[in-house]
CSV table of C-alpha atoms in Angstrom, one decimal:
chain,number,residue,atom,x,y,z
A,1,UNK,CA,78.0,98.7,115.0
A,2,UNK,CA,78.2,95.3,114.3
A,3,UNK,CA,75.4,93.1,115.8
A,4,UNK,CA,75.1,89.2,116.6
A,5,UNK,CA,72.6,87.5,114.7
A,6,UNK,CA,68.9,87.0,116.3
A,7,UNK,CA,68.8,83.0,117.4
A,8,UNK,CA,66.1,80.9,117.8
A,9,UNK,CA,65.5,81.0,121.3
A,10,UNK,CA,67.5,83.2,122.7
A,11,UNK,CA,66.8,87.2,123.1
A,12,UNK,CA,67.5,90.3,121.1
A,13,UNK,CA,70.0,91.1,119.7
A,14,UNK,CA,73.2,91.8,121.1
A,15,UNK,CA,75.9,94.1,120.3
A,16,UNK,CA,79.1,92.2,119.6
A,17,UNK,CA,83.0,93.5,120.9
A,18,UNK,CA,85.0,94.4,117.6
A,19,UNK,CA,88.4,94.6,119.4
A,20,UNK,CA,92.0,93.3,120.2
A,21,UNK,CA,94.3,93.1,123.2
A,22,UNK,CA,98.0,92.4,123.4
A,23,UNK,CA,100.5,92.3,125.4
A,24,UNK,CA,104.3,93.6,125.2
A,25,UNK,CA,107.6,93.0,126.8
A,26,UNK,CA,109.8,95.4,125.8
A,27,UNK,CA,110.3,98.4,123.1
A,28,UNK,CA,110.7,95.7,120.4
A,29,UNK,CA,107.1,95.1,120.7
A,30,UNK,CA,106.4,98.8,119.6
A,31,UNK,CA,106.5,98.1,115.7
A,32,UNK,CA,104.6,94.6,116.5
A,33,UNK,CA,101.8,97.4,118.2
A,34,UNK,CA,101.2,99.8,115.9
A,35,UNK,CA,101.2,96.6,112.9
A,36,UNK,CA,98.4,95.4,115.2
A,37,UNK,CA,96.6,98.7,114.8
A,38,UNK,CA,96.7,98.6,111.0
A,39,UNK,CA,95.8,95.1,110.9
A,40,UNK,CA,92.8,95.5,113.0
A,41,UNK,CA,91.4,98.7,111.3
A,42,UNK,CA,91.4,97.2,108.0
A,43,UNK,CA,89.5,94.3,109.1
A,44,UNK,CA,87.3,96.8,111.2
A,45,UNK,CA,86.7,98.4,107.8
A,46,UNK,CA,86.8,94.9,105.4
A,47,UNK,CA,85.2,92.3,107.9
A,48,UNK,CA,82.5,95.0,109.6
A,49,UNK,CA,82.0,97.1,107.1
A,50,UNK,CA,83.0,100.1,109.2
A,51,UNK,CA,84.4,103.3,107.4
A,52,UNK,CA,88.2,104.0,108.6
A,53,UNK,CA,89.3,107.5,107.0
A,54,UNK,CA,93.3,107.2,106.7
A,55,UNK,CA,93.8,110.0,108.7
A,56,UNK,CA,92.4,108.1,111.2
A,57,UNK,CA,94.7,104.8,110.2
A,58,UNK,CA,97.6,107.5,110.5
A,59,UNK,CA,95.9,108.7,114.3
A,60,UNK,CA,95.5,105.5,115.6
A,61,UNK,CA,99.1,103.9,115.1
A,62,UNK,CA,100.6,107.3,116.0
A,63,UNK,CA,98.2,106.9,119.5
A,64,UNK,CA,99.4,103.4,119.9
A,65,UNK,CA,103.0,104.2,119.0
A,66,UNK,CA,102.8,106.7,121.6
A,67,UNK,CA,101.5,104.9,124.0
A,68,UNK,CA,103.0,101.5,124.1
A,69,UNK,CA,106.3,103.5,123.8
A,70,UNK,CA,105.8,105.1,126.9
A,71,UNK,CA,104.6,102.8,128.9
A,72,UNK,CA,107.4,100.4,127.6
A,73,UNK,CA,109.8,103.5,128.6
A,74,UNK,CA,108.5,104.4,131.9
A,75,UNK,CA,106.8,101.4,133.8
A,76,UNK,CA,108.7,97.9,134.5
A,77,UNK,CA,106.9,94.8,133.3
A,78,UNK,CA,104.9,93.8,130.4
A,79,UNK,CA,101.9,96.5,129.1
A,80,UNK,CA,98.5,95.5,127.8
A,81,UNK,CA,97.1,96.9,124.4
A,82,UNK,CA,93.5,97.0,123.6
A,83,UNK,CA,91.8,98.4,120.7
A,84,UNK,CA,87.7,98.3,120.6
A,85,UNK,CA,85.4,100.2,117.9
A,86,UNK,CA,82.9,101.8,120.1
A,87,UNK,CA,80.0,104.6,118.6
A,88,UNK,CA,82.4,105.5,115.6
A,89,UNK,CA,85.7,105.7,117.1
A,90,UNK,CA,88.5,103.5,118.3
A,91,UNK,CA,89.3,103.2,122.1
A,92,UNK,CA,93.2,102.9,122.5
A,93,UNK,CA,94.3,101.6,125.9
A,94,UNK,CA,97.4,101.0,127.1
A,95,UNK,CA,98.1,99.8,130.8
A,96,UNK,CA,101.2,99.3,132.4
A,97,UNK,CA,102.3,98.6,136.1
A,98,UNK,CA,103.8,101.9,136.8
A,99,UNK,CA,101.6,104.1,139.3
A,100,UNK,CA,103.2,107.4,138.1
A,101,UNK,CA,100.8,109.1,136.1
A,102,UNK,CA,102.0,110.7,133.1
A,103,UNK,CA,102.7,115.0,132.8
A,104,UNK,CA,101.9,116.9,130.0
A,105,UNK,CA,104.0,119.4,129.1
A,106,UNK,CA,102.8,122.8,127.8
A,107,UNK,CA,103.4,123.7,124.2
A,108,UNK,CA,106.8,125.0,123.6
A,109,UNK,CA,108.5,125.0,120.6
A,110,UNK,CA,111.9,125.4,122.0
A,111,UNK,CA,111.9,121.9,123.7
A,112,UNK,CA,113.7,119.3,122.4
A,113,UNK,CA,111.5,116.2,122.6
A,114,UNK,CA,108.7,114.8,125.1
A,115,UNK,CA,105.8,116.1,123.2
A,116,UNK,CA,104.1,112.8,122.5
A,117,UNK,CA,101.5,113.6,124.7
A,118,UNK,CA,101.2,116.3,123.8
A,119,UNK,CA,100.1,115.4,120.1
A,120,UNK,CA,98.2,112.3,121.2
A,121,UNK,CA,95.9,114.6,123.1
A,122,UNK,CA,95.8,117.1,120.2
A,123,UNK,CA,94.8,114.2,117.9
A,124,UNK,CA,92.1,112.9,119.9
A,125,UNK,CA,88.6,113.3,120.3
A,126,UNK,CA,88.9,112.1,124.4
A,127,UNK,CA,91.7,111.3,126.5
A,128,UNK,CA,92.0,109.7,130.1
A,129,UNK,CA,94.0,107.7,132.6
A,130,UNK,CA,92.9,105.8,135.1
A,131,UNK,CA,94.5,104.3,138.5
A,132,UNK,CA,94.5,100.8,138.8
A,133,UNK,CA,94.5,98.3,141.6
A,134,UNK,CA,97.9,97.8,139.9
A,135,UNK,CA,99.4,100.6,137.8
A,136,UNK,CA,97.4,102.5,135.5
A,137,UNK,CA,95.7,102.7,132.1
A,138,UNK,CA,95.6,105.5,129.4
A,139,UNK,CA,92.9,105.2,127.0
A,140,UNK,CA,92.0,107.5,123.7
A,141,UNK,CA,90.1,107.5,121.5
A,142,UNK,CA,90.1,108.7,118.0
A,143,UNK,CA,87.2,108.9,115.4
A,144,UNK,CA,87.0,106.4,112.8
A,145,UNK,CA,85.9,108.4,109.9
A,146,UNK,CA,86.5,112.0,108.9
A,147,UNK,CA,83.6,114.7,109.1
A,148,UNK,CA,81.7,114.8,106.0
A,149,UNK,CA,82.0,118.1,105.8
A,150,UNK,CA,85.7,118.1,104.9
A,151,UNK,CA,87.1,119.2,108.6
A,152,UNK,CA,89.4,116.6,109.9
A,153,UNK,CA,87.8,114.3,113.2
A,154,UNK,CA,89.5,114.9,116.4
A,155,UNK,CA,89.6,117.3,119.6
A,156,UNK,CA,87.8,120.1,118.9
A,157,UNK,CA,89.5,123.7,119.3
A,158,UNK,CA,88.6,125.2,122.6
């Protein structure tokens, strides 16, 4: 957690926003997305100080890959990135104008494609969309730094 400075004059502290937004046209902005990704986690980890594990630089441009692919895919019009550090994890949120929400498909190895979110949920530690006034957003959110303890950050097994 990254706090502002104490000022003369003014009050306590105050938690500071460690995040980025974008916005994309068209799948040639998917590469452009998940460079954003990197580029933000290592300044989350070299500017802030915050731990970023590199399965969770892997997790988080896979998420955003995902994502943005999908909604460039699926919706017409531009679609919004935003990546915010928040209580050890990144929030990945993509929101495009299409009010369709998405379907996950069961596991089944015999399928041919369409399991991206499939694995995005299987990577995360919370996922969720959300209607809009105008479309909808998808957010996830993936831990920052691996469990001590050698076990790899994430969903937990039900």
């Amino acid at each position: 957690m990254d706090l502002a400075g104490h000022n003369e004059g003014q009050g306590p502290l105050v938690e500071r926003r460690i995040g980025v937004s974008a916005a994309f046209e068209d799948d040639a902005g998917i590469a452009e997305a998940r460079g954003i990704a990197r580029d933000f986690l290592a300044s989350v980890q070299a500017e802030h100080g915050l731990p970023v594990s590199g399965r969770a630089m892997g997790m988080v441009q896979l998420v955003v890959s995902e994502l943005v692919t999908n909604a460039c895919k699926y919706a017409p019009g531009p679609c919004l990135l935003d990546l915010e550090v928040s209580e050890g994890a990144v929030q990945v949120s993509v929101w495009d104008s299409s009010t369709t929400l998405p379907s996950v498909l069961g596991a089944d190895p015999e399928r041919i494609g369409q399991h991206g979110l499939e694995i995005v949920m299987a990577v995360c530690q919370s996922f969720t969309v959300q209607r809009e006034p105008v479309g909808k957003r998808i957010t996830a959110a993936i831990v920052l730094a691996d469990d001590p303890g050698g076990d790899a950050a994430g969903r937990q097994p039900m």
